JSON list of C-alpha atoms in Angstrom, two decimals:
[
{"chain": "A", "resi": 1, "resn": "MET", "atom": "CA", "xyz": [-4.47, -13.72, 0.00]},
{"chain": "A", "resi": 2, "resn": "PRO", "atom": "CA", "xyz": [-2.76, -11.84, 3.04]},
{"chain": "A", "resi": 3, "resn": "LYS", "atom": "CA", "xyz": [-3.54, -12.98, 6.71]},
{"chain": "A", "resi": 4, "resn": "VAL", "atom": "CA", "xyz": [-6.06, -11.26, 8.58]},
{"chain": "A", "resi": 5, "resn": "ASP", "atom": "CA", "xyz": [-3.45, -10.88, 11.56]},
{"chain": "A", "resi": 6, "resn": "ASP", "atom": "CA", "xyz": [-1.05, -9.16, 9.19]},
{"chain": "A", "resi": 7, "resn": "SER", "atom": "CA", "xyz": [-3.51, -7.03, 7.54]},
{"chain": "A", "resi": 8, "resn": "ARG", "atom": "CA", "xyz": [-4.77, -5.74, 11.23]},
{"chain": "A", "resi": 9, "resn": "VAL", "atom": "CA", "xyz": [-0.83, -4.84, 11.88]},
{"chain": "A", "resi": 10, "resn": "SER", "atom": "CA", "xyz": [-0.52, -3.09, 8.76]},
{"chain": "A", "resi": 11, "resn": "LEU", "atom": "CA", "xyz": [-3.31, -1.29, 8.51]},
{"chain": "A", "resi": 12, "resn": "SER", "atom": "CA", "xyz": [-2.35, 0.40, 11.80]},
{"chain": "A", "resi": 13, "resn": "LEU", "atom": "CA", "xyz": [1.01, 1.56, 10.28]},
{"chain": "A", "resi": 14, "resn": "TYR", "atom": "CA", "xyz": [-0.29, 2.43, 7.13]},
{"chain": "A", "resi": 15, "resn": "GLN", "atom": "CA", "xyz": [-3.68, 4.10, 5.93]},
{"chain": "A", "resi": 16, "resn": "PRO", "atom": "CA", "xyz": [-5.20, 2.68, 3.07]},
{"chain": "A", "resi": 17, "resn": "ALA", "atom": "CA", "xyz": [-6.14, 4.77, 0.11]},
{"chain": "A", "resi": 18, "resn": "VAL", "atom": "CA", "xyz": [-10.12, 4.35, -0.69]},
{"chain": "A", "resi": 19, "resn": "TYR", "atom": "CA", "xyz": [-11.02, 5.00, -4.53]},
{"chain": "A", "resi": 20, "resn": "ARG", "atom": "CA", "xyz": [-14.57, 4.79, -6.13]},
{"chain": "A", "resi": 21, "resn": "ASP", "atom": "CA", "xyz": [-14.32, 0.73, -6.95]},
{"chain": "A", "resi": 22, "resn": "GLY", "atom": "CA", "xyz": [-12.42, -0.52, -3.71]},
{"chain": "A", "resi": 23, "resn": "ILE", "atom": "CA", "xyz": [-9.28, 0.43, -1.47]},
{"chain": "A", "resi": 24, "resn": "TYR", "atom": "CA", "xyz": [-5.23, 0.29, -2.31]},
{"chain": "A", "resi": 25, "resn": "LEU", "atom": "CA", "xyz": [-3.43, -0.82, 1.07]},
{"chain": "A", "resi": 26, "resn": "VAL", "atom": "CA", "xyz": [-0.10, -1.64, 1.90]},
{"chain": "A", "resi": 27, "resn": "LEU", "atom": "CA", "xyz": [0.99, -4.65, 3.95]},
{"chain": "A", "resi": 28, "resn": "GLN", "atom": "CA", "xyz": [3.76, -5.98, 5.11]},
{"chain": "A", "resi": 29, "resn": "LYS", "atom": "CA", "xyz": [5.46, -9.13, 5.04]},
{"chain": "A", "resi": 30, "resn": "CYS", "atom": "CA", "xyz": [8.46, -9.76, 6.80]},
{"chain": "A", "resi": 31, "resn": "HIS", "atom": "CA", "xyz": [10.53, -6.52, 5.80]},
{"chain": "A", "resi": 32, "resn": "GLN", "atom": "CA", "xyz": [8.67, -5.84, 2.64]},
{"chain": "A", "resi": 33, "resn": "LEU", "atom": "CA", "xyz": [5.80, -3.71, 2.11]},
{"chain": "A", "resi": 34, "resn": "LEU", "atom": "CA", "xyz": [3.70, -5.02, -0.38]},
{"chain": "A", "resi": 35, "resn": "LEU", "atom": "CA", "xyz": [0.94, -3.18, -2.48]},
{"chain": "A", "resi": 36, "resn": "TYR", "atom": "CA", "xyz": [-2.35, -4.73, -3.16]},
{"chain": "A", "resi": 37, "resn": "ARG", "atom": "CA", "xyz": [-5.72, -3.60, -4.50]},
{"chain": "A", "resi": 38, "resn": "HIS", "atom": "CA", "xyz": [-9.09, -4.67, -3.17]},
{"chain": "A", "resi": 39, "resn": "LEU", "atom": "CA", "xyz": [-11.90, -4.71, -5.53]},
{"chain": "A", "resi": 40, "resn": "SER", "atom": "CA", "xyz": [-15.44, -3.96, -4.11]},
{"chain": "A", "resi": 41, "resn": "LYS", "atom": "CA", "xyz": [-17.44, -5.67, -6.56]},
{"chain": "A", "resi": 42, "resn": "GLU", "atom": "CA", "xyz": [-15.60, -8.70, -7.03]},
{"chain": "A", "resi": 43, "resn": "ASP", "atom": "CA", "xyz": [-14.01, -8.77, -3.26]},
{"chain": "A", "resi": 44, "resn": "ASN", "atom": "CA", "xyz": [-11.12, -9.87, -4.54]},
{"chain": "A", "resi": 45, "resn": "ILE", "atom": "CA", "xyz": [-7.71, -8.64, -3.30]},
{"chain": "A", "resi": 46, "resn": "GLN", "atom": "CA", "xyz": [-5.06, -8.48, -5.73]},
{"chain": "A", "resi": 47, "resn": "LEU", "atom": "CA", "xyz": [-1.00, -8.07, -5.54]},
{"chain": "A", "resi": 48, "resn": "ILE", "atom": "CA", "xyz": [-0.13, -5.21, -7.47]},
{"chain": "A", "resi": 49, "resn": "GLN", "atom": "CA", "xyz": [3.89, -5.30, -6.47]},
{"chain": "A", "resi": 50, "resn": "PRO", "atom": "CA", "xyz": [6.20, -4.51, -3.78]},
{"chain": "A", "resi": 51, "resn": "ILE", "atom": "CA", "xyz": [6.90, -1.44, -2.95]},
{"chain": "A", "resi": 52, "resn": "GLY", "atom": "CA", "xyz": [10.05, -1.36, -0.65]},
{"chain": "A", "resi": 53, "resn": "LEU", "atom": "CA", "xyz": [11.18, -2.45, 2.95]},
{"chain": "A", "resi": 54, "resn": "HIS", "atom": "CA", "xyz": [9.95, -1.60, 6.30]},
{"chain": "A", "resi": 55, "resn": "LEU", "atom": "CA", "xyz": [12.99, -1.24, 8.11]},
{"chain": "A", "resi": 56, "resn": "TYR", "atom": "CA", "xyz": [12.48, -0.63, 12.11]},
{"chain": "A", "resi": 57, "resn": "SER", "atom": "CA", "xyz": [14.21, 2.79, 12.09]},
{"chain": "A", "resi": 58, "resn": "GLY", "atom": "CA", "xyz": [13.62, 3.40, 8.49]},
{"chain": "A", "resi": 59, "resn": "VAL", "atom": "CA", "xyz": [10.23, 4.30, 7.42]},
{"chain": "A", "resi": 60, "resn": "SER", "atom": "CA", "xyz": [8.92, 6.63, 9.62]},
{"chain": "A", "resi": 61, "resn": "GLU", "atom": "CA", "xyz": [6.02, 7.13, 7.43]},
{"chain": "A", "resi": 62, "resn": "LEU", "atom": "CA", "xyz": [3.97, 5.90, 4.19]},
{"chain": "A", "resi": 63, "resn": "GLN", "atom": "CA", "xyz": [1.29, 7.79, 2.52]},
{"chain": "A", "resi": 64, "resn": "VAL", "atom": "CA", "xyz": [-1.00, 6.22, 0.06]},
{"chain": "A", "resi": 65, "resn": "VAL", "atom": "CA", "xyz": [-3.19, 8.50, -2.37]},
{"chain": "A", "resi": 66, "resn": "ALA", "atom": "CA", "xyz": [-5.52, 6.87, -5.16]},
{"chain": "A", "resi": 67, "resn": "SER", "atom": "CA", "xyz": [-7.28, 9.25, -7.84]},
{"chain": "A", "resi": 68, "resn": "PHE", "atom": "CA", "xyz": [-11.21, 8.67, -7.90]},
{"chain": "A", "resi": 69, "resn": "ASP", "atom": "CA", "xyz": [-11.50, 5.91, -10.69]},
{"chain": "A", "resi": 70, "resn": "GLY", "atom": "CA", "xyz": [-8.25, 4.41, -8.70]},
{"chain": "A", "resi": 71, "resn": "SER", "atom": "CA", "xyz": [-5.93, 4.53, -12.42]},
{"chain": "A", "resi": 72, "resn": "LYS", "atom": "CA", "xyz": [-3.42, 6.37, -10.47]},
{"chain": "A", "resi": 73, "resn": "VAL", "atom": "CA", "xyz": [-1.84, 5.39, -6.75]},
{"chain": "A", "resi": 74, "resn": "ILE", "atom": "CA", "xyz": [0.67, 7.67, -5.18]},
{"chain": "A", "resi": 75, "resn": "PHE", "atom": "CA", "xyz": [2.92, 6.84, -2.21]},
{"chain": "A", "resi": 76, "resn": "ASN", "atom": "CA", "xyz": [5.39, 8.85, -0.17]},
{"chain": "A", "resi": 77, "resn": "ARG", "atom": "CA", "xyz": [7.86, 7.22, 1.67]},
{"chain": "A", "resi": 78, "resn": "ILE", "atom": "CA", "xyz": [9.93, 9.64, 4.20]},
{"chain": "A", "resi": 79, "resn": "ASN", "atom": "CA", "xyz": [12.86, 8.51, 6.41]},
{"chain": "A", "resi": 80, "resn": "ASN", "atom": "CA", "xyz": [15.31, 10.49, 7.94]},
{"chain": "A", "resi": 81, "resn": "TYR", "atom": "CA", "xyz": [17.08, 11.08, 5.04]},
{"chain": "A", "resi": 82, "resn": "GLU", "atom": "CA", "xyz": [15.01, 11.12, 1.68]},
{"chain": "A", "resi": 83, "resn": "SER", "atom": "CA", "xyz": [11.82, 11.43, 0.28]},
{"chain": "A", "resi": 84, "resn": "ASP", "atom": "CA", "xyz": [10.44, 9.37, -2.31]},
{"chain": "A", "resi": 85, "resn": "ILE", "atom": "CA", "xyz": [7.23, 10.21, -4.32]},
{"chain": "A", "resi": 86, "resn": "VAL", "atom": "CA", "xyz": [6.28, 7.30, -6.93]},
{"chain": "A", "resi": 87, "resn": "LEU", "atom": "CA", "xyz": [2.96, 7.57, -9.02]},
{"chain": "A", "resi": 88, "resn": "LEU", "atom": "CA", "xyz": [1.79, 4.38, -10.68]},
{"chain": "A", "resi": 89, "resn": "GLN", "atom": "CA", "xyz": [-0.68, 4.00, -13.51]},
{"chain": "A", "resi": 90, "resn": "TYR", "atom": "CA", "xyz": [-3.24, 1.00, -14.08]}
]
């Protein structure tokens, strides 16, 4: 389970995606960005998968969006050189 201090910094950088049953959120651990899912009914946080690296000059924007039921998650990472759009399904 992520630490509160780590979560506070990450949540200020990467806005979570709220869906019907919970929240998808991106947390930074060292330079690794990790995608988590918080399920409201279970009050449980699950690690989904690593999604990339946070380098101080690299990622300028990371946007996370979820479908209403949470079965699809899209994240868009933009830096000076490229834009990656990734779709995950659960």
